[in-house]
PDB file of C-alpha atoms in Angstrom:
ATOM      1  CA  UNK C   1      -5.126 -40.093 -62.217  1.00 48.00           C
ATOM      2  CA  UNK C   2      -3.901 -43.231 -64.341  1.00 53.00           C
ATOM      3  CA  UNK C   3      -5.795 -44.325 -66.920  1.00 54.00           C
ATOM      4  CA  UNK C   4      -7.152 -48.447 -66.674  1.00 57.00           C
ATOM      5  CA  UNK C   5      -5.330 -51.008 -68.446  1.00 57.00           C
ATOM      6  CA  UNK C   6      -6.989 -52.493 -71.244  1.00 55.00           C
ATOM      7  CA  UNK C   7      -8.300 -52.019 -74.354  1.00 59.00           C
ATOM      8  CA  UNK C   8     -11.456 -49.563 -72.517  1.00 62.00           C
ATOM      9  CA  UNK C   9     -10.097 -47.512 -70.629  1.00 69.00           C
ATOM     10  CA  UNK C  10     -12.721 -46.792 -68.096  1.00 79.00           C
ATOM     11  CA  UNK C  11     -13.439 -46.979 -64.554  1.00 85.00           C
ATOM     12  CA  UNK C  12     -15.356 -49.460 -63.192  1.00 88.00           C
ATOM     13  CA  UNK C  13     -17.623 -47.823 -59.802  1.00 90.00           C
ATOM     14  CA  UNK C  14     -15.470 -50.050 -58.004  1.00 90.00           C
ATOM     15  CA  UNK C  15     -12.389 -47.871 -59.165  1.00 91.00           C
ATOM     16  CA  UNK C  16     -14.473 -44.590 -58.603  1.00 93.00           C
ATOM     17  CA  UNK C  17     -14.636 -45.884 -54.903  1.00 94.00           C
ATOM     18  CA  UNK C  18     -11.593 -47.333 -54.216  1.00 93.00           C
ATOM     19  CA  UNK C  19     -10.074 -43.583 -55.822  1.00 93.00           C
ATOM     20  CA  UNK C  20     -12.724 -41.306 -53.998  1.00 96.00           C
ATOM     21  CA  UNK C  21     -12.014 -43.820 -50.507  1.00 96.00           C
ATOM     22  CA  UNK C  22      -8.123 -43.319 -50.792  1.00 95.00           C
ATOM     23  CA  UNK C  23      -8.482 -39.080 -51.417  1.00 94.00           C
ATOM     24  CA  UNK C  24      -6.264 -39.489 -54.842  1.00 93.00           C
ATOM     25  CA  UNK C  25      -9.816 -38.204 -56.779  1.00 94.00           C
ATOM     26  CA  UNK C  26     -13.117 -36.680 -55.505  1.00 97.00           C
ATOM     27  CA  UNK C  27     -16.363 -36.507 -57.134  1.00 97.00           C
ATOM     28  CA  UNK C  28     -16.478 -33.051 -57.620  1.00 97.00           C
ATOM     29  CA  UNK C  29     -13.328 -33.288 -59.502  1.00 96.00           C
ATOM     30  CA  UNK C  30     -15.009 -35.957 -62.033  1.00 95.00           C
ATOM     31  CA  UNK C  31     -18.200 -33.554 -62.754  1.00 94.00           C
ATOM     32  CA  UNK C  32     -15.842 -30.539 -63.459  1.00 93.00           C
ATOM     33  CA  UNK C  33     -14.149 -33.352 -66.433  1.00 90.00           C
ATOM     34  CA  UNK C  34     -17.030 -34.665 -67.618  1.00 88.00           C
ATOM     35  CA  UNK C  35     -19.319 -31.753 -67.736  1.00 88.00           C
ATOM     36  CA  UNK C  36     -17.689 -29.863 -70.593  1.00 87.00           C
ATOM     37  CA  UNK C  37     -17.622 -32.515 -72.574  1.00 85.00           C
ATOM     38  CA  UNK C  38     -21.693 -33.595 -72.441  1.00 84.00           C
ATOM     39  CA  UNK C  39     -23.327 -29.567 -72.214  1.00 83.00           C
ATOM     40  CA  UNK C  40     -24.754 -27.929 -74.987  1.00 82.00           C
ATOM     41  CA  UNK C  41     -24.789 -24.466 -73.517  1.00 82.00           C
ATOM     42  CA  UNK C  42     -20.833 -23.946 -73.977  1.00 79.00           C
ATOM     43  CA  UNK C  43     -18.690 -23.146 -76.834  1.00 81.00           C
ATOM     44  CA  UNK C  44     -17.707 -25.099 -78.388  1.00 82.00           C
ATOM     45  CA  UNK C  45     -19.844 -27.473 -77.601  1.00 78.00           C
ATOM     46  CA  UNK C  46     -18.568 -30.406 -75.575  1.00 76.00           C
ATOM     47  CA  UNK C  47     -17.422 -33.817 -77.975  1.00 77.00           C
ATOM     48  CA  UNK C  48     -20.525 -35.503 -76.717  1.00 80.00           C
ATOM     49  CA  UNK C  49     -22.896 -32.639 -76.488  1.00 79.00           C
ATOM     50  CA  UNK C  50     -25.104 -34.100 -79.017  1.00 78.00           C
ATOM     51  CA  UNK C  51     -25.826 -37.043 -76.842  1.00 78.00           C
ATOM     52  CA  UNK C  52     -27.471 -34.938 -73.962  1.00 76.00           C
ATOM     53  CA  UNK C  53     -30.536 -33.109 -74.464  1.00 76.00           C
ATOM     54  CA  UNK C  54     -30.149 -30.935 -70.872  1.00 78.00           C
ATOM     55  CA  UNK C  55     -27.398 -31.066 -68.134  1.00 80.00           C
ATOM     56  CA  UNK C  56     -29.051 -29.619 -65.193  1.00 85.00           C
ATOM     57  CA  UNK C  57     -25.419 -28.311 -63.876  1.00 89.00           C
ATOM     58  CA  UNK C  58     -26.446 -26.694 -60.598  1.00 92.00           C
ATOM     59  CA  UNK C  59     -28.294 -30.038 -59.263  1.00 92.00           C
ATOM     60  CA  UNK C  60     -24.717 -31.817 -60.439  1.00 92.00           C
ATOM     61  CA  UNK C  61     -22.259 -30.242 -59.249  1.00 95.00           C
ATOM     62  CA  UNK C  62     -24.398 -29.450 -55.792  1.00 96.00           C
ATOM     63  CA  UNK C  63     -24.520 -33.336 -55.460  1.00 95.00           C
ATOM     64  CA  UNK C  64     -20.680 -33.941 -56.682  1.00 97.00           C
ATOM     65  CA  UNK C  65     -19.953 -31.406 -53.561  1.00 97.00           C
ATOM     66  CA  UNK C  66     -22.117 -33.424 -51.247  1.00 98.00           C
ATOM     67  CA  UNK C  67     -20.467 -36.346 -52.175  1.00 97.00           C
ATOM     68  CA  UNK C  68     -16.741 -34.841 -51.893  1.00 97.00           C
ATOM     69  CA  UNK C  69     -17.865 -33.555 -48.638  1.00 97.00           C
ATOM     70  CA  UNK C  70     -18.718 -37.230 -47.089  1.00 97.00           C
ATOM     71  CA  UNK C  71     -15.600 -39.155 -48.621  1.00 97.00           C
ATOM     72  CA  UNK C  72     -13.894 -36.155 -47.046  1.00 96.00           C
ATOM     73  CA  UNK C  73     -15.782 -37.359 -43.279  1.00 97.00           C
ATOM     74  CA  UNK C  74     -15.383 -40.734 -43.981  1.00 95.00           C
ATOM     75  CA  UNK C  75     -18.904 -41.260 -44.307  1.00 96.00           C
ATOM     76  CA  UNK C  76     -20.001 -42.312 -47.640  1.00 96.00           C
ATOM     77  CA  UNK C  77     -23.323 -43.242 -48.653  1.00 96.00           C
ATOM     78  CA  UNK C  78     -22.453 -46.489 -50.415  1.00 95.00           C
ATOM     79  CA  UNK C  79     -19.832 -47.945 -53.118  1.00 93.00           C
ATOM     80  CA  UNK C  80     -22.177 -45.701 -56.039  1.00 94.00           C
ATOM     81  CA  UNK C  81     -21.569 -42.564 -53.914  1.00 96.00           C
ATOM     82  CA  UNK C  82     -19.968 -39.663 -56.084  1.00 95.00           C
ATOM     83  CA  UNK C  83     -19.857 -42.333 -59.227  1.00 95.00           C
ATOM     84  CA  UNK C  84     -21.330 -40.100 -62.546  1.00 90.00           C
ATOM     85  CA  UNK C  85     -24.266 -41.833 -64.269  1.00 86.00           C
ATOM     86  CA  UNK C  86     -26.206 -40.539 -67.185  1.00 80.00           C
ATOM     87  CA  UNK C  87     -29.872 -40.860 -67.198  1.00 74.00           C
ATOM     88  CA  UNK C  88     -30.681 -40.720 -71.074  1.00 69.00           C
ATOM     89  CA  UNK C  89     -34.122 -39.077 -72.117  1.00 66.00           C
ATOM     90  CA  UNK C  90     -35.307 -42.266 -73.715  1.00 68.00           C
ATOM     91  CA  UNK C  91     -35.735 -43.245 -69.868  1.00 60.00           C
ATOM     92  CA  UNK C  92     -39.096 -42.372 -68.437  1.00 63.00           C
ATOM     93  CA  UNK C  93     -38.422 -40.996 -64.984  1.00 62.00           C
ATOM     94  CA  UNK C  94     -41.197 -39.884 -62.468  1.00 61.00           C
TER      95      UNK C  94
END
């Protein structure tokens, strides 16, 4: 996978989707990269391991699968489908 252009170098959820769409990267592929570098529980410890508090893996990589598993039928949910997002813990969720 190419990097962006720019001074960034990110990926916009548009690029996620446009990637994931065309079969040249899958969701389940982008967990498996970004998890060891946010998880606390493996040595040594990820660069931004600090940052996360918990990285509930299972849940992750279960929905990464899911998601891999539609693009694969065509069937997306929507352009966010399969695109990692971190919920930090200074968000309240219910």
């Amino acid at each position: 996978m190419q990097r962006r252009k720019g001074d960034n170098h990110y990926y916009t959820s548009a690029d996620y989707h446009a990637l994931y769409t065309s079969g040249e990267l899958t969701p389940l592929a982008v967990v498996e990269t970004l998890l060891p570098l946010v998880r606390r529980d493996v040595t040594p410890a990820g660069k931004h391991s600090t940052a996360f508090l918990e990285s509930q893996v299972d849940i992750i990589r279960a929905a990464a699968e899911a998601s891999t598993e539609r693009y694969k039928n065509g069937q997306p949910l929507g352009p966010l489908d399969g695109v990692p997002v971190a919920v930090k813990d200074e968000v309240h969720i219910t």
